[in-house]
Structure formats: C-alpha cells, structure tokens
Amino acid sequence: MQPKLIIHGGAGSSLKGKGGVEAVRQSLYKVLEEVYALLISGVSATEAVVRGCQLLEDDPRFNAGTGSVLQSDGQIRMSASLMDGASQSFSGVINVTRIQNPINLAQFLQSSSDRVLSDFGASELTRELQLPSYNPLTDLRLEEWLQERQDNFKKTMAGVVAEKELVESSAGRGTIGVVAFDTDGRIAAGTSTGGKGFERIGRVSDSAMPAGNYATQYAGVSCTGVGEDIIDECLAPRIVIRVTDGMSLIEAMQRSFHEASANKRDLGAIALDANGTIAWGKTSEVLLAAYHNGEKMNDTLELSEESIVGVAGS
Ligand code: GLY
C-alpha cells in the first residue's frame, strides 16, 4: 500500500511575518521528507511516528522537547504519547523532565505492563534506561518566561512557535504530532508537548491522554490546542470511533469540528484513515500541519481563518 503521512507543529492565532511562515514550512517539510522515505523503505507506522516526533521534538521552533515552554515555576515538564493502531495500545509519559525525547519513553512503554508513567516514575525510567540527562531550555523560551514574569503572568498561553518575530503575535497552543499509514496498512499516532506554558505544577496535558492522541486499525488522530478544550471534547477518540462506526473520515472530522466550534473550543487535529485519506481540522486561526500523500507535500499554513476541516485526498 502507498504510505501516507501527516504531521503538525501546533495551532494558534495568526502567523504574522512571511519569513516566519516559510521557516516553519521548511522545518515541517524536512521532517516529512525523512519520515516518508522511512515509510517507503518499509518501516512500521509506529517507528515512523517515533522518528517524526523525535525530529519535531529536536526542533527548537516547536513547543516539545528542545524549545518546550516553561511552567509557572520556571521549570520545563514535558508529556508525550504513542498509540499503535494495529495493536490498539496506548503508552505515554506525563510531566517528565531532563530528557531530549519524551517520545522515546512512550515507545519503550509500548511493551511494558505499566504503560503510562507520570513525573517521578518517568524520571526513574529515564535513569533505568540510562538515557543522558538533557536540558531542553532555549534562550528564547527563557526570555519569554522572564518577560511574562515581569508582566505578572497576564498571558494564559505561551507562543505557538519560538520565532522572535512571531512570539508577540501568536498566542499559542504548541504541541507536535505525527500520524502515519504504512505499507502494510497499519496506522499509528504520536503527540508530544511542553504543555501550555505558565501552568500550575502538576497540570496534566491532553497530549499524554487518549483524548489528544488515539489510533485504531481504522483511523488515527493527533490533537493540538488548549488541552482542557481537547479533553472536554474527547477529540481524538471521538473522531476515531465515528470512523470505526462507519462514518467517512471527512464526515467524522466535519461533525466533530462543528461541535467543537459550537462549544467555542480552541484546538486542531490531524488525521488519517485506513483508506489512506489524510485530513485536518481546526477551530483556532492557524494549524501548522503538513502532509505527504505519496505524490507531493502540502501544508495548512496559509489557509483562510474560516476553514474548519480539509482533506488532502487519498
Ligand atoms: N495541547 C497541549 C496542552 O494543552 O498541554
């Protein structure tokens, strides 16, 4: 079967500055090229998703891994999850610190009997696996936090992308995500985040819950946006279960996003189904998503603010 791939680097309000949009596009396309080549070479959807998440976590532009935002106490705590649609198994880590790629822990936990670990347990696992201690802090994220502290934390969300020229203009819902369909027709989804920024210690992100990342043999979804809104909509399983029950992916996306919009949610999602259909949806102004449909790459960076759901074709 022809592999399909869609990735995202968050959602937010308008990306002002053409230079910024082009830089984000290049970052996303570089990841698509490497991961799509892996899919063509026959790696599983799960392995492709892990590699895609690692690359996006390593890009300081996005709020996951390196470049994660700081919480209210000035610390970085990251969350990530992986769902293998073929085995329908979910694994993840919540509020983990001092690691380069939180998705690696989620990958390890796929074959464990305890599949979701939080802060202390996740640190213990990092130590057990002898993964090197890593500081994901960037100068720009520190500057952003210090500025907010000066302003007495008026902002409720951090910038969606760490672009100096964009930070001011983009209230953010940063997260990264990858959904892949492999040559054997298997689907997997992965999502990783530094959280919403300036949040209370102990706040749990949707990115490490099925609400934000879900896949079965029929469809896979990775969400971005305000975690609380994604949890309230139970967005990823809502879409996947609709497809499982017979709705087309595009219908499931349209129904779910119109409901989310009516509920005034601020979120976005990328999705794939077992026919190889690629789709995206958003209620926020922009969704930083890009996809490879087997013939070409394209993205959602400059869609009109009114577009809610789109399909890339199969
Ligand atoms: N969607 C990322 C978060 O709210 O933590």
Coordinates of C-alpha atoms in Angstrom, one line a residue, residues 122-300:
A122 CA 9.1 8.7 34.2
S123 CA 12.3 10.0 35.7
E124 CA 13.0 6.7 37.3
L125 CA 12.6 5.0 33.9
T126 CA 14.9 7.6 32.2
R127 CA 17.5 6.6 34.8
E128 CA 16.9 2.9 34.4
L129 CA 17.3 3.2 30.6
Q130 CA 20.5 5.2 31.2
L131 CA 19.3 8.0 28.9
P132 CA 21.5 11.0 29.2
S133 CA 20.3 14.0 31.3
Y134 CA 19.3 16.7 28.9
N135 CA 18.2 20.4 29.4
P136 CA 15.6 21.3 26.7
L137 CA 15.6 25.0 27.7
T138 CA 16.3 27.6 24.9
D139 CA 17.2 31.2 25.4
L140 CA 14.1 32.4 23.6
R141 CA 11.8 30.3 25.9
L142 CA 13.6 31.7 29.0
E143 CA 13.3 35.2 27.7
E144 CA 9.6 34.7 27.0
W145 CA 9.0 33.4 30.6
L146 CA 11.1 36.2 32.2
Q147 CA 9.0 38.8 30.2
E148 CA 5.8 37.2 31.4
R149 CA 7.1 37.2 35.0
Q150 CA 7.7 40.9 34.6
D151 CA 4.2 41.4 33.4
N152 CA 2.9 39.3 36.3
F153 CA 1.8 36.3 34.1
K154 CA -1.0 38.0 32.3
K155 CA -0.7 35.7 29.3
T156 CA -2.5 32.4 29.6
M157 CA -0.7 30.5 26.9
A158 CA 2.9 30.5 25.5
G159 CA 3.8 31.3 21.9
V160 CA 3.0 28.5 19.5
V161 CA 6.3 28.7 17.8
A162 CA 9.5 30.1 19.1
E163 CA 10.1 32.7 16.4
K164 CA 11.3 36.0 17.7
E165 CA 9.1 37.9 15.1
L166 CA 6.1 35.7 15.8
V167 CA 6.1 35.3 19.6
E168 CA 4.3 38.6 20.2
S169 CA 1.6 38.0 17.7
S170 CA 0.8 34.3 18.4
A171 CA -1.0 33.2 21.5
G172 CA -0.1 29.6 21.4
R173 CA -1.3 26.0 21.8
G174 CA 2.0 24.4 20.9
T175 CA 2.3 20.7 20.5
I176 CA 3.8 18.4 17.9
G177 CA 2.2 15.4 16.4
V178 CA 2.6 12.7 13.7
V179 CA 0.1 10.3 12.2
A180 CA 1.3 7.6 9.7
F181 CA -0.1 4.9 7.5
D182 CA 2.5 2.3 6.5
T183 CA 2.9 -0.1 3.5
D184 CA 1.1 -2.8 5.5
G185 CA -1.9 -0.5 6.1
R186 CA -1.1 0.0 9.8
I187 CA -1.8 3.3 11.4
A188 CA -0.1 5.0 14.4
A189 CA -0.3 8.4 16.1
G190 CA 2.2 10.2 18.4
T191 CA 2.0 13.5 20.2
S192 CA 4.4 15.5 22.4
T193 CA 4.3 18.8 24.2
G194 CA 5.9 21.1 26.7
G195 CA 2.4 22.0 27.8
K196 CA 0.5 25.3 27.5
G197 CA 3.1 27.3 29.3
F198 CA 2.9 29.2 32.7
E199 CA 0.6 26.4 34.0
R200 CA 0.3 25.2 37.6
I201 CA 2.7 22.5 38.7
G202 CA 1.1 19.1 38.2
R203 CA -1.3 20.2 35.4
V204 CA -1.8 17.2 33.0
S205 CA -1.7 17.7 29.3
D206 CA -4.1 16.1 26.8
S207 CA -1.0 15.1 24.8
A208 CA -0.4 12.2 27.2
M209 CA -4.1 11.1 27.2
P210 CA -6.1 9.2 24.6
A211 CA -8.2 12.5 24.3
G212 CA -5.3 14.1 22.5
N213 CA -3.8 11.1 20.7
Y214 CA -5.6 8.0 19.6
A215 CA -5.5 5.3 16.9
T216 CA -7.1 2.0 15.9
Q217 CA -6.9 -0.1 12.8
Y218 CA -9.4 2.2 11.2
A219 CA -8.1 5.7 11.9
G220 CA -5.5 7.8 13.9
V221 CA -5.6 11.3 15.3
S222 CA -3.2 13.7 16.9
C223 CA -4.5 16.9 18.5
T224 CA -3.1 20.3 19.3
G225 CA -4.6 23.3 21.0
V226 CA -5.8 24.1 24.5
G227 CA -5.5 20.8 26.4
E228 CA -8.6 21.4 28.5
D229 CA -10.7 22.0 25.4
I230 CA -9.4 18.8 23.8
I231 CA -10.2 16.8 26.9
D232 CA -13.7 18.3 27.2
E233 CA -14.4 17.3 23.5
C234 CA -12.5 13.9 24.0
L235 CA -11.5 14.9 20.5
A236 CA -9.2 12.1 19.1
P237 CA -11.3 9.1 20.2
R238 CA -14.5 11.0 19.2
I239 CA -13.2 11.2 15.6
V240 CA -11.7 7.7 15.5
I241 CA -14.8 6.0 17.0
R242 CA -17.0 7.7 14.4
V243 CA -14.9 6.3 11.7
T244 CA -14.9 2.8 13.3
D245 CA -18.7 3.0 13.4
G246 CA -18.9 3.6 9.7
M247 CA -18.6 7.4 9.1
S248 CA -16.1 8.5 6.5
L249 CA -13.1 10.4 7.9
I250 CA -14.2 13.6 6.4
E251 CA -17.7 13.3 7.8
A252 CA -16.3 12.4 11.3
M253 CA -14.0 15.4 11.2
Q254 CA -16.7 17.8 10.0
R255 CA -19.2 16.6 12.7
S256 CA -16.5 16.7 15.4
F257 CA -15.1 20.1 14.5
H258 CA -18.5 21.7 14.1
E259 CA -19.4 20.5 17.6
A260 CA -16.1 21.8 18.9
S261 CA -16.7 25.2 17.2
A262 CA -20.2 25.4 18.7
N263 CA -18.7 24.8 22.1
K264 CA -16.1 27.6 21.4
R265 CA -13.1 25.3 21.7
D266 CA -9.6 26.3 20.7
L267 CA -8.0 23.3 19.1
G268 CA -6.8 21.5 16.0
A269 CA -6.1 17.9 14.8
I270 CA -4.5 15.9 12.1
A271 CA -5.9 12.5 11.0
L272 CA -5.6 9.5 8.7
D273 CA -7.9 6.6 8.0
A274 CA -7.3 3.0 6.7
N275 CA -8.2 4.1 3.1
G276 CA -5.2 6.4 3.3
T277 CA -7.3 9.6 3.5
I278 CA -5.5 12.5 5.0
A279 CA -7.5 15.1 6.9
W280 CA -7.0 18.1 9.2
G281 CA -9.3 20.3 11.3
K282 CA -9.1 23.4 13.4
T283 CA -11.2 25.9 15.3
S284 CA -8.1 28.1 16.0
E285 CA -6.9 30.6 13.4
V286 CA -4.0 28.5 12.1
L287 CA -2.9 24.9 12.2
L288 CA 0.8 24.3 11.5
A289 CA 0.3 21.0 9.6
A290 CA 2.0 19.4 6.6
Y291 CA 1.4 16.1 4.8
H292 CA 2.8 13.8 2.2
N293 CA 0.1 11.9 0.1
G294 CA 2.6 9.8 -1.8
E295 CA 2.8 12.2 -4.7
K296 CA 3.5 15.5 -3.1
M297 CA 3.9 17.5 0.1
N298 CA 1.5 20.3 1.0
D299 CA 0.6 22.2 4.2
T300 CA -2.1 24.1 6.0

